[in-house]
mmCIF file with all atom_site columns, C-alpha atoms in Angstrom:
data_model
loop_
_atom_site.group_PDB
_atom_site.id
_atom_site.type_symbol
_atom_site.label_atom_id
_atom_site.label_alt_id
_atom_site.label_comp_id
_atom_site.label_asym_id
_atom_site.label_entity_id
_atom_site.label_seq_id
_atom_site.pdbx_PDB_ins_code
_atom_site.Cartn_x
_atom_site.Cartn_y
_atom_site.Cartn_z
_atom_site.occupancy
_atom_site.B_iso_or_equiv
_atom_site.pdbx_formal_charge
_atom_site.auth_seq_id
_atom_site.auth_comp_id
_atom_site.auth_asym_id
_atom_site.auth_atom_id
_atom_site.pdbx_PDB_model_num
ATOM 1   C CA . MET A 1 1   ? 0.000   0.000  0.000  1.00 38.00 ? 269 MET A CA 1
ATOM 2   C CA . THR A 1 2   ? 1.320   3.454  -0.806 1.00 43.00 ? 270 THR A CA 1
ATOM 3   C CA . MET A 1 3   ? 1.054   6.648  1.176  1.00 45.00 ? 271 MET A CA 1
ATOM 4   C CA . THR A 1 4   ? -2.222  8.471  0.635  1.00 43.00 ? 272 THR A CA 1
ATOM 5   C CA . SER A 1 5   ? -2.672  12.047 -0.484 1.00 47.00 ? 273 SER A CA 1
ATOM 6   C CA . PRO A 1 6   ? -1.074  14.769 1.670  1.00 47.00 ? 274 PRO A CA 1
ATOM 7   C CA . SER A 1 7   ? -4.481  15.922 2.964  1.00 47.00 ? 275 SER A CA 1
ATOM 8   C CA . GLU A 1 8   ? -4.946  12.520 4.612  1.00 84.00 ? 276 GLU A CA 1
ATOM 9   C CA . LEU A 1 9   ? -1.515  12.482 6.253  1.00 91.00 ? 277 LEU A CA 1
ATOM 10  C CA . SER A 1 10  ? -0.995  13.421 9.865  1.00 94.00 ? 278 SER A CA 1
ATOM 11  C CA . GLU A 1 11  ? 2.031   13.886 12.072 1.00 96.00 ? 279 GLU A CA 1
ATOM 12  C CA . ALA A 1 12  ? 2.424   11.840 15.237 1.00 97.00 ? 280 ALA A CA 1
ATOM 13  C CA . TYR A 1 13  ? 5.003   11.641 18.010 1.00 98.00 ? 281 TYR A CA 1
ATOM 14  C CA . ILE A 1 14  ? 6.180   8.347  19.467 1.00 98.00 ? 282 ILE A CA 1
ATOM 15  C CA . ALA A 1 15  ? 8.307   7.813  22.593 1.00 98.00 ? 283 ALA A CA 1
ATOM 16  C CA . LEU A 1 16  ? 10.718  4.877  22.539 1.00 98.00 ? 284 LEU A CA 1
ATOM 17  C CA . GLY A 1 17  ? 12.591  3.326  25.428 1.00 96.00 ? 285 GLY A CA 1
ATOM 18  C CA . ALA A 1 18  ? 14.674  0.231  26.187 1.00 96.00 ? 286 ALA A CA 1
ATOM 19  C CA . ASN A 1 19  ? 16.688  -1.052 29.132 1.00 95.00 ? 287 ASN A CA 1
ATOM 20  C CA . LEU A 1 20  ? 17.457  -4.693 28.296 1.00 95.00 ? 288 LEU A CA 1
ATOM 21  C CA . GLY A 1 21  ? 19.931  -6.056 25.768 1.00 95.00 ? 289 GLY A CA 1
ATOM 22  C CA . ASP A 1 22  ? 21.581  -3.748 23.220 1.00 96.00 ? 290 ASP A CA 1
ATOM 23  C CA . ARG A 1 23  ? 19.346  -0.772 23.956 1.00 96.00 ? 291 ARG A CA 1
ATOM 24  C CA . GLU A 1 24  ? 20.467  1.448  21.085 1.00 96.00 ? 292 GLU A CA 1
ATOM 25  C CA . ALA A 1 25  ? 20.332  -1.340 18.493 1.00 95.00 ? 293 ALA A CA 1
ATOM 26  C CA . THR A 1 26  ? 16.822  -2.272 19.584 1.00 96.00 ? 294 THR A CA 1
ATOM 27  C CA . LEU A 1 27  ? 15.632  1.334  19.348 1.00 97.00 ? 295 LEU A CA 1
ATOM 28  C CA . MET A 1 28  ? 17.155  1.681  15.870 1.00 97.00 ? 296 MET A CA 1
ATOM 29  C CA . GLN A 1 29  ? 15.449  -1.575 14.829 1.00 97.00 ? 297 GLN A CA 1
ATOM 30  C CA . ALA A 1 30  ? 12.098  -0.250 16.102 1.00 97.00 ? 298 ALA A CA 1
ATOM 31  C CA . ILE A 1 31  ? 12.565  2.937  14.044 1.00 98.00 ? 299 ILE A CA 1
ATOM 32  C CA . SER A 1 32  ? 13.453  0.844  10.985 1.00 97.00 ? 300 SER A CA 1
ATOM 33  C CA . GLU A 1 33  ? 10.315  -1.233 11.479 1.00 97.00 ? 301 GLU A CA 1
ATOM 34  C CA . LEU A 1 34  ? 8.210   1.933  11.617 1.00 98.00 ? 302 LEU A CA 1
ATOM 35  C CA . GLN A 1 35  ? 9.873   3.222  8.432  1.00 97.00 ? 303 GLN A CA 1
ATOM 36  C CA . LYS A 1 36  ? 9.290   -0.081 6.574  1.00 96.00 ? 304 LYS A CA 1
ATOM 37  C CA . HIS A 1 37  ? 5.516   0.288  6.911  1.00 97.00 ? 305 HIS A CA 1
ATOM 38  C CA . PRO A 1 38  ? 4.126   1.728  3.652  1.00 97.00 ? 306 PRO A CA 1
ATOM 39  C CA . GLU A 1 39  ? 1.839   4.151  5.536  1.00 97.00 ? 307 GLU A CA 1
ATOM 40  C CA . ILE A 1 40  ? 4.476   5.491  7.947  1.00 98.00 ? 308 ILE A CA 1
ATOM 41  C CA . GLU A 1 41  ? 7.403   7.803  7.253  1.00 97.00 ? 309 GLU A CA 1
ATOM 42  C CA . VAL A 1 42  ? 9.879   8.623  10.036 1.00 97.00 ? 310 VAL A CA 1
ATOM 43  C CA . LEU A 1 43  ? 10.533  12.364 9.808  1.00 96.00 ? 311 LEU A CA 1
ATOM 44  C CA . ARG A 1 44  ? 12.750  13.260 12.780 1.00 96.00 ? 312 ARG A CA 1
ATOM 45  C CA . CYS A 1 45  ? 14.566  11.499 15.631 1.00 97.00 ? 313 CYS A CA 1
ATOM 46  C CA . SER A 1 46  ? 15.542  13.019 18.952 1.00 97.00 ? 314 SER A CA 1
ATOM 47  C CA . ASN A 1 47  ? 18.857  12.540 20.671 1.00 97.00 ? 315 ASN A CA 1
ATOM 48  C CA . LEU A 1 48  ? 19.174  9.461  22.862 1.00 98.00 ? 316 LEU A CA 1
ATOM 49  C CA . TYR A 1 49  ? 19.044  9.971  26.627 1.00 98.00 ? 317 TYR A CA 1
ATOM 50  C CA . GLU A 1 50  ? 20.025  7.591  29.392 1.00 97.00 ? 318 GLU A CA 1
ATOM 51  C CA . THR A 1 51  ? 17.385  7.785  32.101 1.00 95.00 ? 319 THR A CA 1
ATOM 52  C CA . ASP A 1 52  ? 16.888  6.503  35.596 1.00 93.00 ? 320 ASP A CA 1
ATOM 53  C CA . PRO A 1 53  ? 14.008  4.041  35.992 1.00 91.00 ? 321 PRO A CA 1
ATOM 54  C CA . VAL A 1 54  ? 10.698  5.469  37.254 1.00 85.00 ? 322 VAL A CA 1
ATOM 55  C CA . GLY A 1 55  ? 8.126   3.511  39.244 1.00 83.00 ? 323 GLY A CA 1
ATOM 56  C CA . TYR A 1 56  ? 9.856   0.138  39.492 1.00 82.00 ? 324 TYR A CA 1
ATOM 57  C CA . LEU A 1 57  ? 13.414  1.084  40.519 1.00 86.00 ? 325 LEU A CA 1
ATOM 58  C CA . ASP A 1 58  ? 15.182  -2.311 40.684 1.00 89.00 ? 326 ASP A CA 1
ATOM 59  C CA . GLN A 1 59  ? 16.211  -2.388 37.024 1.00 92.00 ? 327 GLN A CA 1
ATOM 60  C CA . PRO A 1 60  ? 18.877  -1.022 34.652 1.00 94.00 ? 328 PRO A CA 1
ATOM 61  C CA . CYS A 1 61  ? 18.799  2.525  33.292 1.00 95.00 ? 329 CYS A CA 1
ATOM 62  C CA . PHE A 1 62  ? 16.812  3.134  30.129 1.00 95.00 ? 330 PHE A CA 1
ATOM 63  C CA . VAL A 1 63  ? 17.751  4.730  26.860 1.00 97.00 ? 331 VAL A CA 1
ATOM 64  C CA . ASN A 1 64  ? 14.854  6.936  25.756 1.00 97.00 ? 332 ASN A CA 1
ATOM 65  C CA . MET A 1 65  ? 14.163  8.914  22.613 1.00 98.00 ? 333 MET A CA 1
ATOM 66  C CA . ALA A 1 66  ? 11.278  10.164 20.486 1.00 98.00 ? 334 ALA A CA 1
ATOM 67  C CA . VAL A 1 67  ? 10.439  10.181 16.792 1.00 98.00 ? 335 VAL A CA 1
ATOM 68  C CA . ALA A 1 68  ? 8.106   12.227 14.637 1.00 97.00 ? 336 ALA A CA 1
ATOM 69  C CA . VAL A 1 69  ? 6.285   10.276 11.943 1.00 98.00 ? 337 VAL A CA 1
ATOM 70  C CA . ARG A 1 70  ? 3.969   11.153 9.069  1.00 97.00 ? 338 ARG A CA 1
ATOM 71  C CA . THR A 1 71  ? 1.218   8.609  8.579  1.00 98.00 ? 339 THR A CA 1
ATOM 72  C CA . SER A 1 72  ? -2.100  7.938  6.906  1.00 97.00 ? 340 SER A CA 1
ATOM 73  C CA . ARG A 1 73  ? -3.000  5.423  9.640  1.00 97.00 ? 341 ARG A CA 1
ATOM 74  C CA . GLU A 1 74  ? -5.632  6.218  12.231 1.00 96.00 ? 342 GLU A CA 1
ATOM 75  C CA . PRO A 1 75  ? -4.131  6.511  15.746 1.00 97.00 ? 343 PRO A CA 1
ATOM 76  C CA . GLU A 1 76  ? -5.467  3.145  16.974 1.00 97.00 ? 344 GLU A CA 1
ATOM 77  C CA . ALA A 1 77  ? -4.129  1.387  13.873 1.00 97.00 ? 345 ALA A CA 1
ATOM 78  C CA . LEU A 1 78  ? -0.747  3.080  14.384 1.00 98.00 ? 346 LEU A CA 1
ATOM 79  C CA . LEU A 1 79  ? -0.710  1.959  18.037 1.00 97.00 ? 347 LEU A CA 1
ATOM 80  C CA . THR A 1 80  ? -1.606  -1.609 17.073 1.00 97.00 ? 348 THR A CA 1
ATOM 81  C CA . PHE A 1 81  ? 1.345   -1.671 14.665 1.00 98.00 ? 349 PHE A CA 1
ATOM 82  C CA . MET A 1 82  ? 3.624   -0.251 17.377 1.00 98.00 ? 350 MET A CA 1
ATOM 83  C CA . LEU A 1 83  ? 2.541   -3.004 19.796 1.00 96.00 ? 351 LEU A CA 1
ATOM 84  C CA . ASP A 1 84  ? 3.319   -5.564 17.099 1.00 96.00 ? 352 ASP A CA 1
ATOM 85  C CA . ILE A 1 85  ? 6.833   -4.107 16.764 1.00 97.00 ? 353 ILE A CA 1
ATOM 86  C CA . GLU A 1 86  ? 7.288   -4.445 20.538 1.00 95.00 ? 354 GLU A CA 1
ATOM 87  C CA . LEU A 1 87  ? 6.319   -8.118 20.396 1.00 94.00 ? 355 LEU A CA 1
ATOM 88  C CA . ARG A 1 88  ? 8.590   -8.842 17.434 1.00 95.00 ? 356 ARG A CA 1
ATOM 89  C CA . LEU A 1 89  ? 11.498  -7.203 19.296 1.00 95.00 ? 357 LEU A CA 1
ATOM 90  C CA . GLY A 1 90  ? 10.974  -9.382 22.383 1.00 88.00 ? 358 GLY A CA 1
ATOM 91  C CA . ARG A 1 91  ? 8.824   -7.210 24.654 1.00 83.00 ? 359 ARG A CA 1
ATOM 92  C CA . GLU A 1 92  ? 7.297   -9.120 27.555 1.00 82.00 ? 360 GLU A CA 1
ATOM 93  C CA . ARG A 1 93  ? 4.842   -7.440 29.906 1.00 76.00 ? 361 ARG A CA 1
ATOM 94  C CA . THR A 1 94  ? 5.520   -9.039 33.295 1.00 78.00 ? 362 THR A CA 1
ATOM 95  C CA . ILE A 1 95  ? 6.140   -6.155 35.750 1.00 76.00 ? 363 ILE A CA 1
ATOM 96  C CA . ARG A 1 96  ? 4.302   -2.817 35.445 1.00 77.00 ? 364 ARG A CA 1
ATOM 97  C CA . PHE A 1 97  ? 6.951   -0.164 34.603 1.00 71.00 ? 365 PHE A CA 1
ATOM 98  C CA . GLY A 1 98  ? 9.482   -3.019 34.701 1.00 73.00 ? 366 GLY A CA 1
ATOM 99  C CA . PRO A 1 99  ? 12.444  -3.887 32.482 1.00 85.00 ? 367 PRO A CA 1
ATOM 100 C CA . ARG A 1 100 ? 11.804  -4.232 28.763 1.00 89.00 ? 368 ARG A CA 1
ATOM 101 C CA . THR A 1 101 ? 13.598  -4.800 25.501 1.00 92.00 ? 369 THR A CA 1
ATOM 102 C CA . VAL A 1 102 ? 11.574  -1.987 23.947 1.00 95.00 ? 370 VAL A CA 1
ATOM 103 C CA . ASP A 1 103 ? 8.611   0.252  24.662 1.00 94.00 ? 371 ASP A CA 1
ATOM 104 C CA . LEU A 1 104 ? 6.785   2.390  22.110 1.00 97.00 ? 372 LEU A CA 1
ATOM 105 C CA . ASP A 1 105 ? 4.191   4.911  23.294 1.00 96.00 ? 373 ASP A CA 1
ATOM 106 C CA . LEU A 1 106 ? 1.993   6.968  21.006 1.00 98.00 ? 374 LEU A CA 1
ATOM 107 C CA . LEU A 1 107 ? 2.119   10.395 22.626 1.00 98.00 ? 375 LEU A CA 1
ATOM 108 C CA . TRP A 1 108 ? 0.311   12.696 20.241 1.00 97.00 ? 376 TRP A CA 1
ATOM 109 C CA . ALA A 1 109 ? -1.359  12.374 16.846 1.00 96.00 ? 377 ALA A CA 1
ATOM 110 C CA . ASP A 1 110 ? -2.067  15.555 14.904 1.00 93.00 ? 378 ASP A CA 1
ATOM 111 C CA . GLY A 1 111 ? -3.618  17.266 17.937 1.00 92.00 ? 379 GLY A CA 1
ATOM 112 C CA . ARG A 1 112 ? -6.356  14.646 18.234 1.00 94.00 ? 380 ARG A CA 1
ATOM 113 C CA . VAL A 1 113 ? -8.057  14.096 21.573 1.00 96.00 ? 381 VAL A CA 1
ATOM 114 C CA . MET A 1 114 ? -9.451  10.614 22.173 1.00 96.00 ? 382 MET A CA 1
ATOM 115 C CA . ASP A 1 115 ? -10.104 8.183  24.993 1.00 97.00 ? 383 ASP A CA 1
ATOM 116 C CA . THR A 1 116 ? -10.900 4.615  23.946 1.00 96.00 ? 384 THR A CA 1
ATOM 117 C CA . PRO A 1 117 ? -10.230 1.270  25.645 1.00 96.00 ? 385 PRO A CA 1
ATOM 118 C CA . LEU A 1 118 ? -7.055  0.985  23.499 1.00 95.00 ? 386 LEU A CA 1
ATOM 119 C CA . LEU A 1 119 ? -5.732  4.542  23.391 1.00 97.00 ? 387 LEU A CA 1
ATOM 120 C CA . THR A 1 120 ? -5.828  7.896  25.160 1.00 97.00 ? 388 THR A CA 1
ATOM 121 C CA . LEU A 1 121 ? -4.512  10.930 23.275 1.00 97.00 ? 389 LEU A CA 1
ATOM 122 C CA . PRO A 1 122 ? -2.650  12.978 24.085 1.00 96.00 ? 390 PRO A CA 1
ATOM 123 C CA . HIS A 1 123 ? -0.804  10.460 26.262 1.00 96.00 ? 391 HIS A CA 1
ATOM 124 C CA . PRO A 1 124 ? -2.168  11.085 29.777 1.00 95.00 ? 392 PRO A CA 1
ATOM 125 C CA . ARG A 1 125 ? 1.206   11.160 31.589 1.00 93.00 ? 393 ARG A CA 1
ATOM 126 C CA . MET A 1 126 ? 3.301   12.742 28.841 1.00 95.00 ? 394 MET A CA 1
ATOM 127 C CA . MET A 1 127 ? 3.606   16.157 30.537 1.00 96.00 ? 395 MET A CA 1
ATOM 128 C CA . GLU A 1 128 ? 4.672   14.563 33.854 1.00 94.00 ? 396 GLU A CA 1
ATOM 129 C CA . ARG A 1 129 ? 7.690   12.647 32.561 1.00 94.00 ? 397 ARG A CA 1
ATOM 130 C CA . ALA A 1 130 ? 11.050  14.271 31.912 1.00 96.00 ? 398 ALA A CA 1
ATOM 131 C CA . PHE A 1 131 ? 12.219  11.119 30.073 1.00 95.00 ? 399 PHE A CA 1
ATOM 132 C CA . VAL A 1 132 ? 9.438   11.780 27.534 1.00 97.00 ? 400 VAL A CA 1
ATOM 133 C CA . LEU A 1 133 ? 9.468   15.579 27.388 1.00 97.00 ? 401 LEU A CA 1
ATOM 134 C CA . ILE A 1 134 ? 13.217  16.097 26.953 1.00 97.00 ? 402 ILE A CA 1
ATOM 135 C CA . PRO A 1 135 ? 13.449  13.913 23.804 1.00 98.00 ? 403 PRO A CA 1
ATOM 136 C CA . LEU A 1 136 ? 10.118  15.295 22.559 1.00 97.00 ? 404 LEU A CA 1
ATOM 137 C CA . ALA A 1 137 ? 11.480  18.846 22.876 1.00 97.00 ? 405 ALA A CA 1
ATOM 138 C CA . ASP A 1 138 ? 14.183  17.826 20.360 1.00 97.00 ? 406 ASP A CA 1
ATOM 139 C CA . ILE A 1 139 ? 11.675  17.054 17.595 1.00 97.00 ? 407 ILE A CA 1
ATOM 140 C CA . VAL A 1 140 ? 8.561   19.216 18.061 1.00 96.00 ? 408 VAL A CA 1
ATOM 141 C CA . PRO A 1 141 ? 9.045   22.328 15.939 1.00 93.00 ? 409 PRO A CA 1
ATOM 142 C CA . GLU A 1 142 ? 8.603   25.772 17.411 1.00 93.00 ? 410 GLU A CA 1
ATOM 143 C CA . GLY A 1 143 ? 5.410   27.324 16.098 1.00 88.00 ? 411 GLY A CA 1
ATOM 144 C CA . GLU A 1 144 ? 3.669   23.948 15.763 1.00 85.00 ? 412 GLU A CA 1
ATOM 145 C CA . PRO A 1 145 ? 0.001   25.027 15.343 1.00 83.00 ? 413 PRO A CA 1
ATOM 146 C CA . SER A 1 146 ? -1.504  23.093 18.283 1.00 88.00 ? 414 SER A CA 1
ATOM 147 C CA . GLY A 1 147 ? 0.747   24.832 20.807 1.00 92.00 ? 415 GLY A CA 1
ATOM 148 C CA . LEU A 1 148 ? 2.426   21.546 21.709 1.00 95.00 ? 416 LEU A CA 1
ATOM 149 C CA . PHE A 1 149 ? 5.903   23.133 21.593 1.00 95.00 ? 417 PHE A CA 1
ATOM 150 C CA . GLU A 1 150 ? 4.891   25.717 24.196 1.00 95.00 ? 418 GLU A CA 1
ATOM 151 C CA . GLN A 1 151 ? 3.151   23.090 26.363 1.00 96.00 ? 419 GLN A CA 1
ATOM 152 C CA . ILE A 1 152 ? 6.276   20.902 26.378 1.00 97.00 ? 420 ILE A CA 1
ATOM 153 C CA . HIS A 1 153 ? 8.599   23.748 27.336 1.00 96.00 ? 421 HIS A CA 1
ATOM 154 C CA . HIS A 1 154 ? 6.206   25.055 30.013 1.00 96.00 ? 422 HIS A CA 1
ATOM 155 C CA . ALA A 1 155 ? 5.960   21.558 31.517 1.00 96.00 ? 423 ALA A CA 1
ATOM 156 C CA . LEU A 1 156 ? 9.765   21.155 31.429 1.00 96.00 ? 424 LEU A CA 1
ATOM 157 C CA . ASP A 1 157 ? 10.240  24.502 33.193 1.00 95.00 ? 425 ASP A CA 1
ATOM 158 C CA . ASN A 1 158 ? 8.035   23.288 36.061 1.00 94.00 ? 426 ASN A CA 1
ATOM 159 C CA . LEU A 1 159 ? 9.030   19.615 36.227 1.00 93.00 ? 427 LEU A CA 1
ATOM 160 C CA . ASP A 1 160 ? 11.186  17.909 38.843 1.00 88.00 ? 428 ASP A CA 1
ATOM 161 C CA . GLY A 1 161 ? 13.364  14.912 37.973 1.00 83.00 ? 429 GLY A CA 1
ATOM 162 C CA . LYS A 1 162 ? 15.187  16.306 34.950 1.00 90.00 ? 430 LYS A CA 1
ATOM 163 C CA . GLU A 1 163 ? 18.498  15.315 36.579 1.00 91.00 ? 431 GLU A CA 1
ATOM 164 C CA . GLY A 1 164 ? 17.474  11.679 35.981 1.00 92.00 ? 432 GLY A CA 1
ATOM 165 C CA . VAL A 1 165 ? 17.651  12.279 32.209 1.00 95.00 ? 433 VAL A CA 1
ATOM 166 C CA . ARG A 1 166 ? 21.157  12.561 30.770 1.00 96.00 ? 434 ARG A CA 1
ATOM 167 C CA . PHE A 1 167 ? 22.180  13.179 27.163 1.00 97.00 ? 435 PHE A CA 1
ATOM 168 C CA . TRP A 1 168 ? 23.643  9.893  25.959 1.00 96.00 ? 436 TRP A CA 1
ATOM 169 C CA . LYS A 1 169 ? 24.343  10.331 22.251 1.00 95.00 ? 437 LYS A CA 1
ATOM 170 C CA . THR A 1 170 ? 23.082  11.737 18.982 1.00 95.00 ? 438 THR A CA 1
ATOM 171 C CA . CYS A 1 171 ? 20.708  9.470  17.085 1.00 93.00 ? 439 CYS A CA 1
ATOM 172 C CA . ASN A 1 172 ? 22.526  7.766  14.220 1.00 81.00 ? 440 ASN A CA 1
ATOM 173 C CA . TRP A 1 173 ? 19.431  6.450  12.425 1.00 74.00 ? 441 TRP A CA 1
ATOM 174 C CA . HIS A 1 174 ? 18.977  7.571  8.831  1.00 70.00 ? 442 HIS A CA 1
ATOM 175 C CA . SER A 1 175 ? 16.128  6.820  6.488  1.00 52.00 ? 443 SER A CA 1
ATOM 176 C CA . ALA A 1 176 ? 16.826  4.844  3.340  1.00 42.00 ? 444 ALA A CA 1
ATOM 177 C CA . SER A 1 177 ? 16.326  7.994  1.239  1.00 42.00 ? 445 SER A CA 1
ATOM 178 C CA . ALA A 1 178 ? 18.907  9.896  3.313  1.00 43.00 ? 446 ALA A CA 1
ATOM 179 C CA . LEU A 1 179 ? 21.395  7.062  2.838  1.00 38.00 ? 447 LEU A CA 1
ATOM 180 C CA . SER A 1 180 ? 20.833  6.930  -0.912 1.00 35.00 ? 448 SER A CA 1
ATOM 181 C CA . GLU A 1 181 ? 21.521  10.683 -1.200 1.00 38.00 ? 449 GLU A CA 1
ATOM 182 C CA . ASN A 1 182 ? 25.073  10.242 0.124  1.00 33.00 ? 450 ASN A CA 1
#
């Protein structure tokens, strides 16, 4: 299936995290899996941040990041595909907020507000989590029409726990088109 017309495309933001195995390689594989889908184009990647665990503390540090995607998929269909990626990359849900090979959270989808049994948008805890907001601040453009940029920066100004999020490295993922241009 090919991408639909531009009027049917929307931008969405996805948080990614991992704290088991080769964390960076798993995150890059998740991004590649998103890009392979014919209705999803990865637009921008944040830096990678090493973060202290939240909630369940007896586990290794995470590497967290965020990506912006353009998609013709409805939010629930996008989330279902993201959950499939998690399963294919070895995600097991045994301990709430526990260790994981990979975690993908749909944070925001074109300013849509929804609350279904499968999905709540915007993500209900997004503005409370430095490990989400700091990477998100890397990829949400200033002047974004919904005011999300301003909301993120206002939340960051008032949020505790930012010391638990440390710059780790620049994202080295490149789309196939970017590679072919070199």
